[in-house]
Coordinates of C-alpha atoms in Angstrom, one line a residue:
M130 CA 20.1 19.0 69.8
T131 CA 21.8 17.9 72.8
R132 CA 21.0 19.5 75.6
P133 CA 23.9 20.2 77.6
V134 CA 23.9 18.5 81.4
A135 CA 25.0 20.4 84.5
R136 CA 27.9 17.5 85.6
P137 CA 30.6 17.9 88.5
E138 CA 34.2 17.3 87.4
A139 CA 35.0 13.9 86.9
S140 CA 36.4 12.5 90.1
L141 CA 36.4 9.7 92.1
K142 CA 34.1 10.9 94.8
L143 CA 31.7 7.9 93.1
G144 CA 29.1 4.5 95.2
V145 CA 29.1 1.2 93.3
I146 CA 26.4 -0.3 92.7
G147 CA 26.7 -4.0 91.2
N148 CA 25.6 -8.2 91.8
C149 CA 28.5 -9.8 90.9
A150 CA 27.2 -9.8 87.8
F151 CA 27.7 -6.4 86.3
N152 CA 28.4 -2.8 88.8
A153 CA 28.1 0.3 87.8
L154 CA 29.4 3.4 89.2
I155 CA 27.5 7.1 90.6
D156 CA 28.9 10.5 91.2
E157 CA 27.8 12.5 94.4
R158 CA 24.2 14.1 92.0
G159 CA 23.0 10.5 91.0
G160 CA 24.7 10.5 87.7
V161 CA 25.5 6.9 86.4
V162 CA 29.0 7.6 84.8
W163 CA 30.2 4.2 84.3
C164 CA 28.9 1.3 83.2
C165 CA 30.0 -2.2 81.2
L166 CA 27.8 -4.8 79.8
P167 CA 26.4 -6.9 79.6
R168 CA 29.5 -8.1 82.3
F169 CA 32.8 -6.3 83.8
D170 CA 35.0 -5.8 81.0
G171 CA 32.2 -5.4 78.7
D172 CA 31.6 -2.0 76.2
P173 CA 30.4 0.7 78.9
V174 CA 26.9 1.7 78.0
F175 CA 27.5 4.5 79.8
D176 CA 30.9 6.4 79.8
A177 CA 30.7 9.9 81.1
L178 CA 34.0 9.3 83.4
L179 CA 36.0 8.9 80.5
D180 CA 34.2 11.6 78.5
P181 CA 34.4 15.2 79.6
T182 CA 32.5 16.4 76.7
D183 CA 28.6 16.8 75.6
K184 CA 29.2 13.5 73.4
A185 CA 29.3 11.4 77.0
S186 CA 26.6 8.5 77.3
L187 CA 25.4 9.1 81.5
W188 CA 21.8 8.7 82.7
T189 CA 21.2 11.5 85.1
F190 CA 17.8 13.0 87.4
E191 CA 18.9 16.7 86.7
L192 CA 17.1 18.6 89.5
E193 CA 16.2 22.3 88.7
D194 CA 18.2 24.8 90.3
F195 CA 20.5 22.5 92.2
A196 CA 22.6 23.2 95.4
R197 CA 23.4 20.6 97.3
S198 CA 23.7 16.8 97.8
E199 CA 24.3 14.1 100.0
Q200 CA 24.7 10.4 99.4
E201 CA 24.8 6.8 101.7
Y202 CA 24.6 3.3 101.4
E203 CA 22.1 1.8 103.5
P204 CA 23.9 -0.1 106.1
N205 CA 25.6 -3.0 105.5
T206 CA 24.2 -3.1 102.2
A207 CA 25.0 -2.0 98.2
V208 CA 22.3 -0.4 97.7
L209 CA 22.9 3.8 97.7
R210 CA 21.1 6.2 98.4
T211 CA 21.4 10.3 96.7
R212 CA 19.4 13.0 98.1
L213 CA 19.6 16.3 96.2
Y214 CA 18.2 19.9 97.0
D215 CA 17.1 22.8 94.9
T216 CA 18.1 27.0 96.0
Q217 CA 14.5 26.7 97.9
G218 CA 15.3 23.5 99.7
Q219 CA 13.0 21.2 98.2
G220 CA 14.6 17.8 97.1
I221 CA 14.5 14.0 95.9
E222 CA 15.9 10.9 96.9
V223 CA 16.6 8.7 94.4
T224 CA 17.7 4.7 95.3
D225 CA 20.4 3.3 92.9
F226 CA 21.0 -0.3 93.2
A227 CA 21.3 -3.9 91.2
P228 CA 18.8 -6.5 92.0
R229 CA 20.7 -9.7 93.9
F230 CA 18.8 -12.4 96.1
W231 CA 17.9 -15.9 95.9
N232 CA 14.7 -16.8 93.9
R233 CA 14.3 -20.3 93.0
G234 CA 17.2 -21.9 94.7
R235 CA 19.4 -19.8 92.4
M236 CA 21.0 -16.0 92.7
F237 CA 18.7 -14.2 90.7
R238 CA 21.6 -11.1 90.1
P239 CA 19.9 -9.7 86.4
M240 CA 21.8 -7.3 84.2
T241 CA 19.7 -4.4 85.9
I242 CA 19.9 -1.4 87.7
I243 CA 16.5 0.1 89.2
R244 CA 16.6 3.7 90.4
R245 CA 13.6 4.7 92.7
V246 CA 13.1 8.7 93.2
K247 CA 10.7 9.6 95.9
L248 CA 9.9 12.8 97.4
I249 CA 11.9 14.6 100.3
S250 CA 10.2 18.3 100.4
G251 CA 7.9 20.5 97.8
S252 CA 7.5 20.6 94.5
P253 CA 11.0 19.8 92.9
R254 CA 11.5 19.5 89.3
M255 CA 13.3 17.1 87.5
R256 CA 14.3 16.3 84.0
V257 CA 15.5 12.4 83.2
V258 CA 18.6 12.3 80.7
L259 CA 19.0 9.1 80.3
R260 CA 21.7 8.7 76.6
P261 CA 23.9 5.6 76.4
R262 CA 25.9 4.6 73.9
F263 CA 27.1 1.7 72.3
D264 CA 30.6 0.6 70.9
W265 CA 33.1 2.5 73.1
G266 CA 31.1 5.7 72.6
R267 CA 31.1 5.8 69.2
A268 CA 27.5 4.7 68.2
E269 CA 24.2 6.2 69.2
P270 CA 21.3 3.6 68.9
T271 CA 20.0 3.1 65.7
E272 CA 17.1 2.8 66.8
I273 CA 14.4 4.0 69.9
T274 CA 10.9 2.6 70.2
Q275 CA 8.8 3.5 72.9
G276 CA 5.1 1.6 74.1
S277 CA 2.7 2.6 77.0
T278 CA 5.7 2.2 79.6
H279 CA 8.8 1.3 78.4
L280 CA 11.9 2.6 75.6
R281 CA 13.9 0.5 73.9
F282 CA 17.3 1.2 72.9
V283 CA 18.6 -0.7 70.3
G284 CA 22.7 -1.3 69.6
P285 CA 24.7 -3.3 66.8
D286 CA 25.2 -6.3 69.8
L287 CA 22.8 -5.0 72.9
S288 CA 19.6 -3.7 72.7
L289 CA 18.0 -2.5 76.8
R290 CA 14.8 -1.5 77.7
L291 CA 14.0 1.0 80.3
N292 CA 10.3 0.6 81.9
T293 CA 9.2 3.1 84.0
D294 CA 5.9 4.8 85.7
V295 CA 7.3 8.1 84.8
P296 CA 6.0 9.8 81.1
I297 CA 7.8 8.7 78.4
S298 CA 6.7 11.9 76.3
Y299 CA 9.3 13.8 79.7
V300 CA 11.6 10.8 79.4
L301 CA 12.2 11.5 75.8
A302 CA 12.3 15.3 75.3
E303 CA 15.0 15.2 79.1
S304 CA 11.9 18.1 79.8
F305 CA 11.7 18.7 83.4
F306 CA 8.2 17.8 85.0
V307 CA 7.3 18.0 88.9
I308 CA 7.7 15.1 91.1
D309 CA 4.9 14.9 93.1
R310 CA 4.8 10.8 93.6
P311 CA 7.5 8.0 93.9
M312 CA 8.7 7.0 90.7
N313 CA 10.8 3.9 89.3
F314 CA 13.0 3.3 86.4
I315 CA 14.3 -0.2 85.7
L316 CA 16.7 -0.5 82.9
G317 CA 18.1 -3.9 82.1
P318 CA 17.2 -6.8 78.8
D319 CA 14.9 -6.3 76.0
E320 CA 12.5 -8.6 77.8
T321 CA 8.6 -7.5 79.3
L322 CA 8.3 -7.3 83.0
T323 CA 6.2 -10.2 84.7
S324 CA 4.7 -7.9 86.7
G325 CA 4.0 -4.0 87.5
I326 CA 6.5 -1.8 87.3
E327 CA 6.1 -0.1 90.8
D328 CA 5.8 -3.6 92.5
T329 CA 8.7 -5.0 90.5
A330 CA 11.2 -2.5 91.8
R331 CA 10.1 -2.1 95.4
G332 CA 9.6 -5.8 95.8
F333 CA 13.4 -6.1 94.3
E334 CA 14.7 -3.1 96.3
Q335 CA 13.7 -5.1 99.5
E336 CA 15.0 -8.5 98.5
T337 CA 18.3 -7.1 98.2
V338 CA 18.3 -5.2 100.9
A339 CA 17.3 -8.0 103.1
Y340 CA 20.1 -10.1 100.7
W341 CA 23.1 -7.7 102.2
R342 CA 21.6 -7.3 105.1
S343 CA 21.8 -11.0 105.6
W344 CA 25.1 -11.8 104.4
T345 CA 27.1 -8.9 106.3
R346 CA 25.7 -10.7 109.7
A347 CA 27.5 -14.3 108.7
L348 CA 31.0 -11.5 108.5
A349 CA 33.2 -12.4 111.8
I350 CA 34.2 -8.9 111.8
P351 CA 36.7 -7.4 114.2
L352 CA 35.2 -5.1 117.1
Q353 CA 37.2 -1.5 115.8
Y354 CA 36.2 -0.4 112.8
Q355 CA 33.3 -2.6 111.9
E356 CA 31.7 0.3 109.3
A357 CA 35.4 0.3 107.1
V358 CA 35.4 -3.4 107.2
I359 CA 31.6 -4.1 106.2
R360 CA 31.7 -1.4 103.1
A361 CA 35.8 -3.0 101.6
A362 CA 34.3 -6.5 102.0
I363 CA 30.5 -5.8 100.3
T364 CA 32.6 -3.5 98.0
L365 CA 35.1 -6.5 97.6
K366 CA 32.3 -9.4 96.7
L367 CA 31.3 -7.2 94.0
S368 CA 34.4 -7.4 92.5
L369 CA 33.1 -11.1 91.9
Y370 CA 32.2 -11.9 88.0
E371 CA 30.0 -15.1 90.0
D372 CA 29.5 -16.7 86.6
T373 CA 32.8 -18.2 86.4
G374 CA 34.3 -17.1 90.1
A375 CA 37.3 -14.9 88.3
I376 CA 37.6 -11.4 90.8
I377 CA 38.7 -8.4 89.0
A378 CA 41.6 -6.0 89.9
A379 CA 39.3 -2.7 89.7
M380 CA 36.0 -2.0 88.2
T381 CA 37.2 1.1 85.8
T382 CA 40.3 1.5 82.8
S383 CA 42.3 4.3 82.5
I384 CA 42.6 6.6 85.7
P385 CA 45.4 7.9 86.1
E386 CA 47.6 6.7 88.5
H387 CA 48.9 11.0 89.1
A388 CA 47.7 13.6 86.9
N389 CA 48.9 13.5 83.4
S390 CA 50.9 10.5 84.1
G391 CA 49.8 8.5 80.9
R392 CA 49.7 5.4 83.5
N393 CA 46.3 4.5 82.5
W394 CA 45.8 1.5 82.5
D395 CA 43.2 -1.6 82.6
Y396 CA 42.1 -3.8 85.4
R397 CA 38.8 -4.6 84.5
Y398 CA 40.5 -8.9 84.0
C399 CA 41.9 -11.4 86.3
W400 CA 45.2 -11.1 88.5
L401 CA 45.9 -14.2 90.3
R402 CA 47.9 -12.4 92.7
D403 CA 44.9 -9.1 93.6
A404 CA 42.3 -12.2 93.6
F405 CA 44.3 -14.4 95.9
F406 CA 45.3 -10.7 98.1
V407 CA 41.0 -10.6 97.9
V408 CA 40.6 -13.9 99.1
R409 CA 42.6 -13.8 101.7
A410 CA 40.9 -10.8 103.1
L411 CA 37.4 -12.0 102.9
N412 CA 38.5 -15.7 104.5
S413 CA 40.0 -13.6 107.3
I414 CA 36.7 -12.8 107.9
S415 CA 34.7 -15.8 107.0
E416 CA 33.4 -15.2 103.9
V417 CA 34.4 -18.5 102.5
A418 CA 32.2 -18.4 99.5
T419 CA 34.1 -15.9 97.6
M420 CA 37.2 -18.5 98.1
E421 CA 34.9 -21.4 96.5
E422 CA 33.7 -19.6 93.8
Y423 CA 37.7 -18.8 92.9
L424 CA 39.2 -21.7 93.3
R425 CA 36.3 -23.0 90.6
W426 CA 37.8 -20.1 88.1
L427 CA 41.0 -21.3 89.3
N428 CA 41.2 -25.0 89.1
N429 CA 40.9 -24.7 85.3
I430 CA 43.3 -22.4 84.8
V431 CA 45.6 -25.1 86.6
V432 CA 43.9 -28.4 85.2
K433 CA 44.9 -26.6 81.4
T434 CA 48.3 -25.8 81.9
A435 CA 48.8 -28.5 83.3
G436 CA 52.5 -27.5 85.2
G437 CA 53.3 -25.1 82.6
H438 CA 53.4 -21.3 82.1
I439 CA 51.0 -19.5 83.8
Q440 CA 49.9 -15.9 82.9
P441 CA 49.7 -13.7 85.4
L442 CA 45.9 -12.3 84.3
Y443 CA 43.0 -13.5 82.8
G444 CA 39.8 -12.6 81.3
I445 CA 37.0 -13.1 83.3
G446 CA 36.0 -16.2 81.2
R447 CA 39.6 -17.4 81.3
E448 CA 40.3 -15.5 78.1
E449 CA 43.8 -16.3 77.0
Q450 CA 44.3 -12.7 74.9
L451 CA 44.0 -9.1 76.2
P452 CA 45.4 -7.3 73.7
E453 CA 46.4 -4.0 74.5
S454 CA 45.0 -0.7 72.3
I455 CA 44.4 3.2 72.7
L456 CA 40.9 4.9 72.2
E457 CA 41.1 7.9 70.8
H458 CA 38.2 9.3 70.6
L459 CA 37.7 9.1 73.9
P460 CA 39.4 12.3 75.8
G461 CA 39.6 10.1 79.4
Y462 CA 39.6 10.8 82.9
R463 CA 39.5 15.0 83.1
G464 CA 40.8 14.7 79.2
M465 CA 43.9 13.1 80.8
G466 CA 44.7 10.1 78.5
P467 CA 45.0 7.7 76.9
V468 CA 42.0 5.6 77.4
R469 CA 43.8 1.8 76.9
V470 CA 41.3 -1.7 76.7
G471 CA 43.2 -4.7 76.8
N472 CA 46.4 -5.0 79.2
Q473 CA 49.4 -6.1 77.7
A474 CA 50.6 -7.7 81.1
Q475 CA 48.9 -10.9 79.7
E476 CA 52.2 -11.4 78.0
H477 CA 54.3 -11.4 80.8
F478 CA 56.1 -13.7 83.0
Q479 CA 55.8 -12.8 86.6
H480 CA 56.9 -15.3 88.3
D481 CA 55.1 -14.4 91.5
V482 CA 52.2 -16.2 90.1
Y483 CA 53.0 -19.6 91.1
G484 CA 53.1 -19.2 94.5
N485 CA 50.0 -17.1 94.8
I486 CA 48.4 -20.1 93.0
I487 CA 48.8 -22.2 95.8
L488 CA 48.6 -20.1 98.6
A489 CA 44.8 -19.3 97.1
A490 CA 43.9 -22.8 97.4
A491 CA 45.7 -23.6 101.2
Q492 CA 42.5 -23.0 103.1
A493 CA 40.9 -25.3 100.6
F494 CA 42.3 -28.6 102.4
H495 CA 42.2 -27.3 105.7
D496 CA 39.1 -25.6 106.3
Q497 CA 36.3 -28.1 107.2
R498 CA 33.7 -26.0 106.5
L499 CA 33.9 -26.0 103.0
F500 CA 31.8 -27.9 101.0
R501 CA 33.5 -29.0 98.5
R502 CA 37.1 -29.7 100.5
A503 CA 40.1 -30.4 97.9
G504 CA 42.2 -33.7 98.7
K505 CA 44.9 -35.6 96.3
A506 CA 43.2 -35.1 93.4
E507 CA 44.0 -31.0 93.2
F508 CA 46.9 -31.8 95.0
A509 CA 48.5 -33.5 92.4
Y510 CA 47.5 -30.6 90.0
L511 CA 49.4 -28.1 93.0
E512 CA 52.7 -30.6 92.9
A513 CA 52.8 -29.1 88.9
V514 CA 52.3 -25.8 90.0
G515 CA 54.9 -26.2 92.0
E516 CA 57.7 -27.5 90.1
Q517 CA 57.3 -24.4 87.9
A518 CA 57.9 -22.2 91.1
F519 CA 60.8 -24.0 91.8
R520 CA 62.2 -24.4 88.2
I521 CA 61.9 -20.5 87.5
Y522 CA 62.3 -19.0 91.1
D523 CA 65.8 -17.7 90.2
K524 CA 65.0 -16.6 86.7
P525 CA 63.9 -13.5 85.3
D526 CA 60.9 -11.3 85.4
A527 CA 58.8 -8.5 85.0
G528 CA 58.2 -8.9 88.1
M529 CA 54.9 -8.0 90.3
W530 CA 55.0 -4.5 89.4
E531 CA 55.0 -6.0 86.0
L532 CA 58.1 -3.2 84.4
R533 CA 57.9 -3.6 80.8
T534 CA 61.3 -2.5 79.5
R535 CA 63.6 -4.0 82.4
A536 CA 64.0 -8.2 84.1
R537 CA 65.1 -8.7 87.2
I538 CA 65.5 -11.9 89.8
H539 CA 63.1 -10.5 92.0
T540 CA 63.3 -10.8 95.4
S541 CA 58.9 -10.6 95.5
S542 CA 58.9 -13.8 92.7
A543 CA 61.3 -15.7 94.4
L544 CA 59.5 -15.0 97.9
M545 CA 56.5 -16.9 95.9
S546 CA 58.2 -19.8 94.7
W547 CA 59.5 -20.1 98.5
V548 CA 55.7 -19.3 99.7
A549 CA 54.3 -22.3 96.7
C550 CA 57.2 -25.0 98.2
D551 CA 56.4 -24.0 101.7
R552 CA 52.0 -24.7 101.7
L553 CA 52.6 -27.7 99.8
A554 CA 54.6 -28.9 102.4
K555 CA 52.0 -28.3 104.6
I556 CA 49.4 -29.6 102.5
A557 CA 51.0 -32.5 102.3
H558 CA 51.4 -32.8 106.2
V559 CA 47.8 -32.6 106.7
L560 CA 46.8 -35.3 103.6
K561 CA 49.1 -37.7 105.4
L562 CA 51.8 -37.6 102.8
P563 CA 55.7 -37.2 104.9
D564 CA 57.5 -38.8 101.4
R565 CA 56.0 -35.6 99.8
V566 CA 56.5 -33.2 102.9
G567 CA 59.9 -33.7 103.2
Y568 CA 60.3 -33.1 99.4
W569 CA 58.6 -29.7 99.1
R570 CA 60.2 -28.6 102.7
E571 CA 64.0 -29.4 101.5
R572 CA 62.5 -27.2 97.8
A573 CA 60.9 -24.1 100.4
D574 CA 64.6 -23.9 102.6
T575 CA 66.2 -24.1 99.4
I576 CA 64.7 -21.0 98.3
R577 CA 64.3 -19.4 101.3
E578 CA 68.2 -19.4 101.8
R579 CA 69.0 -18.4 98.6
I580 CA 66.8 -15.2 99.0
L581 CA 68.0 -14.3 102.9
R582 CA 71.8 -14.6 101.3
E583 CA 71.5 -12.7 98.1
S584 CA 68.2 -10.3 98.7
W585 CA 70.6 -8.8 101.4
N586 CA 72.0 -5.9 100.7
E587 CA 74.7 -5.1 103.3
Q588 CA 74.8 -1.2 102.2
R589 CA 71.3 -0.4 102.6
K590 CA 70.9 -2.7 105.6
A591 CA 67.9 -4.3 103.6
F592 CA 66.5 -6.7 101.6
A593 CA 66.7 -5.2 98.0
E594 CA 64.3 -5.9 95.0
S595 CA 66.3 -8.3 93.7
F596 CA 69.0 -10.9 93.8
G597 CA 72.3 -9.0 93.9
G598 CA 70.2 -5.2 93.5
K599 CA 70.7 -2.5 95.7
E600 CA 67.3 -0.6 95.1
L601 CA 64.7 -1.1 97.2
D602 CA 60.7 -1.9 96.7
A603 CA 58.0 -2.6 99.2
S604 CA 56.9 -5.8 98.0
V605 CA 59.8 -7.5 100.3
L606 CA 57.7 -6.5 103.5
L607 CA 55.7 -9.5 102.1
M608 CA 58.1 -11.4 103.7
A609 CA 56.7 -11.2 107.1
E610 CA 53.1 -11.6 106.1
V611 CA 53.8 -15.1 104.3
N612 CA 55.8 -16.2 107.7
M613 CA 59.3 -16.1 105.7
I614 CA 60.8 -14.6 108.5
D615 CA 60.2 -13.8 111.8
P616 CA 59.0 -10.0 111.8
K617 CA 61.4 -9.4 114.8
D618 CA 64.2 -10.6 112.5
P619 CA 66.8 -7.5 113.2
R620 CA 67.7 -8.0 108.8
F621 CA 63.3 -7.3 108.4
V622 CA 63.6 -4.2 110.9
S623 CA 66.0 -3.1 110.0
T624 CA 64.3 -2.8 106.2
V625 CA 61.7 -1.3 107.0
A626 CA 63.6 1.5 108.2
A627 CA 65.3 1.8 104.9
L628 CA 62.2 1.7 103.0
E629 CA 60.6 3.8 105.0
D630 CA 63.6 6.2 105.0
S631 CA 63.1 5.7 101.3
L632 CA 59.9 5.3 100.1
C633 CA 57.9 7.1 102.2
D634 CA 56.3 11.0 102.4
G635 CA 54.8 11.1 105.9
P636 CA 52.3 8.2 105.9
Y637 CA 52.1 7.0 102.6
M638 CA 54.2 4.9 101.2
R639 CA 55.6 4.4 96.7
R640 CA 56.3 1.2 95.7
Y641 CA 59.7 1.6 95.0
E642 CA 62.5 4.2 94.6
A643 CA 63.4 3.3 91.1
A644 CA 62.6 5.0 88.0
D645 CA 60.6 2.5 85.6
D646 CA 59.2 3.0 81.7
F647 CA 57.1 6.1 82.9
G648 CA 59.8 7.9 85.5
K649 CA 59.7 8.3 89.1
P650 CA 56.1 7.1 90.8
E651 CA 54.7 11.1 92.2
V652 CA 51.6 8.9 94.5
S653 CA 51.4 6.6 96.9
F654 CA 50.3 3.0 96.0
N655 CA 47.7 2.5 98.7
V656 CA 48.6 -1.3 99.3
C657 CA 52.3 -0.7 100.4
T658 CA 50.9 1.9 102.9
F659 CA 48.8 -0.6 104.3
W660 CA 51.8 -3.5 103.7
R661 CA 53.5 -1.1 105.9
I662 CA 51.2 -0.8 107.9
D663 CA 51.2 -4.6 109.0
A664 CA 54.9 -4.4 108.8
L665 CA 54.7 -1.9 112.1
A666 CA 52.6 -3.4 113.8
R667 CA 54.2 -7.4 113.3
I668 CA 57.7 -5.9 114.7
G669 CA 55.6 -4.1 117.9
R670 CA 55.4 -0.3 116.2
K671 CA 51.1 -0.8 116.8
E672 CA 50.8 2.9 118.2
E673 CA 52.3 4.3 114.4
A674 CA 50.5 1.6 112.2
R675 CA 47.3 2.6 114.1
E676 CA 47.9 6.8 113.2
I677 CA 48.8 5.7 109.6
F678 CA 45.4 3.6 109.5
E679 CA 43.8 6.4 110.6
V680 CA 45.1 8.4 107.9
M681 CA 44.6 6.3 105.0
L682 CA 40.7 5.6 106.4
R683 CA 39.8 9.5 106.3
N684 CA 41.6 9.8 103.0
R685 CA 38.5 7.0 101.4
N686 CA 35.6 8.9 99.5
H687 CA 32.3 9.9 101.6
L688 CA 30.8 6.7 100.7
G689 CA 34.4 4.5 102.5
L690 CA 36.0 3.7 99.1
L691 CA 39.9 3.6 97.6
S692 CA 41.4 3.3 94.4
E693 CA 44.6 2.3 93.9
D694 CA 45.9 5.8 94.5
T695 CA 46.8 8.8 97.0
H696 CA 48.4 12.1 95.9
P697 CA 50.8 12.4 98.8
V698 CA 50.1 16.3 99.1
T699 CA 46.7 16.5 98.4
G700 CA 45.8 13.4 100.0
E701 CA 43.6 12.8 96.0
M702 CA 42.7 9.7 94.9
W703 CA 44.0 8.5 91.2
G704 CA 44.3 5.5 89.2
N705 CA 41.5 2.4 89.2
Y706 CA 38.8 2.0 91.3
P707 CA 37.3 0.6 93.4
Q708 CA 40.4 -0.9 93.8
T709 CA 40.7 -4.8 95.5
Y710 CA 43.8 -3.9 97.1
S711 CA 43.4 -1.4 98.8
M712 CA 39.9 -2.2 100.1
V713 CA 41.8 -5.7 101.3
G714 CA 44.1 -4.0 103.1
I715 CA 41.6 -2.1 104.9
I716 CA 40.6 -5.1 106.1
N717 CA 43.8 -6.8 107.4
A718 CA 44.5 -3.9 109.1
A719 CA 41.6 -3.8 110.8
V720 CA 41.4 -7.4 111.6
R721 CA 45.0 -6.9 113.1
L722 CA 45.1 -3.4 115.1
S723 CA 41.5 -3.8 116.5
A724 CA 40.9 -4.9 120.2
P725 CA 39.6 -8.0 121.1
W726 CA 36.0 -8.4 121.6
D727 CA 36.7 -9.8 124.8
S728 CA 37.5 -6.5 126.1
V729 CA 34.3 -5.2 125.5
I730 CA 32.1 -8.3 126.0

């Protein structure tokens, strides 16, 4: 009979480990509660985040007479340390990481979790609870076999091997035992280790720490908010699926946007919009390798579509079909289902996608540091994207908020079509193609004139969410960020004020004021709050922007991470986690608001 496990209530007080091949989420007590294998969008081998029952799959070290825990990252790394203490003050430290480092001229990033336990004080007792499941928790391992220092968990499509220097009998029985020495656990592919367990674990930890410290040292971070920027940058890097170059929107599925909302979506895919914002944020702190990886993935999309319709999102292996289904057998986060797999938004027409493609690629034409600069051949493919952007800029779509039952000519979509044409004109200038400069500049000017005329609502004294519309939407704040309008323009200043009156709950900002398929949103959308911070700084209200940013920094969890949404009253995090949009906002706000380095050196 399975013994109950002492578990905290599900929350987003979670650490992230990963290596750009897979990720795992670890709770405050060191429990692995979410881990999809063999890649980000795979089957969760550990699913306790979405299953509060005793059937949940998880991997935890349960300390006898547990009293409290502490958790932090090894500075400037993705290596997580959790300290557990019992009621007598005895304690252990658990170090968790996924190996990532250069080896034999290539990046070594195996599908492997390494957990190292060391004694802090006393003679505490713990038990190992390792309960992987397969097929979204429906299937226990079909077979568990053991050797002298390993266990094999055989599933229908995946087999895992645990190598450990802890007595195998204790692991199988889930029995308590005294921690009297360092102990190591290596869970990964069903393969034999090439060296000893402790040597492998120690060596991989040293190499992984060294890799991340070297990576963060190369970042061009702002003077202020350094810790926040570094943690955001590492988290964004962990959202890159390096095999193909795709960037996921978040690592989870079906964390509700707020309690019992039904707004539960699967974000483990690559949205072209979100990926662009990730690339842009990392570029701003001189981390351009992620952009180069992403452009590999994006180029495949652009070439295949050949100027035709492009989906707003794809699977990380460029899968076009992501059929959405509901898993009835999983209760969901805190029992708040449904649990969805797949995302219907892949069927949508979201016309901002074309501008996001060209924005993501634009730096490759201007940046001389890159290993592979873009040239006239790449420009020709992007021109086909631009032609599509111009064709559809004034056609109704689902918009960036992916409304499922309503189509309008959204201002944000037209704005990104303007971006497509504007950036193509600038690229043509770099490539010394004057005819194409004129061609794309004329088209950009045409779209801009339509936006400024048809999105402006004189009654609201603001740019509305659609051509001829009257409702307000935070996405129009991007007009200044992408340089379509001078932020000091009275119309933009007035729009900011109108949005604050309509969409803000104190420092927090919601997406839009109109009801959607599920009614009116109850929580703030973090990236909208960060767009507000950016807009306030641009129009000269920098101190207000800084105050709101400080609130958002306080709302991060204990490890410096954010989800998609924040409840404006409780400050609790909701929505999928960690959300790349939100982590992007931290970097962008810090770069804009920080004092310059030459103010202190």
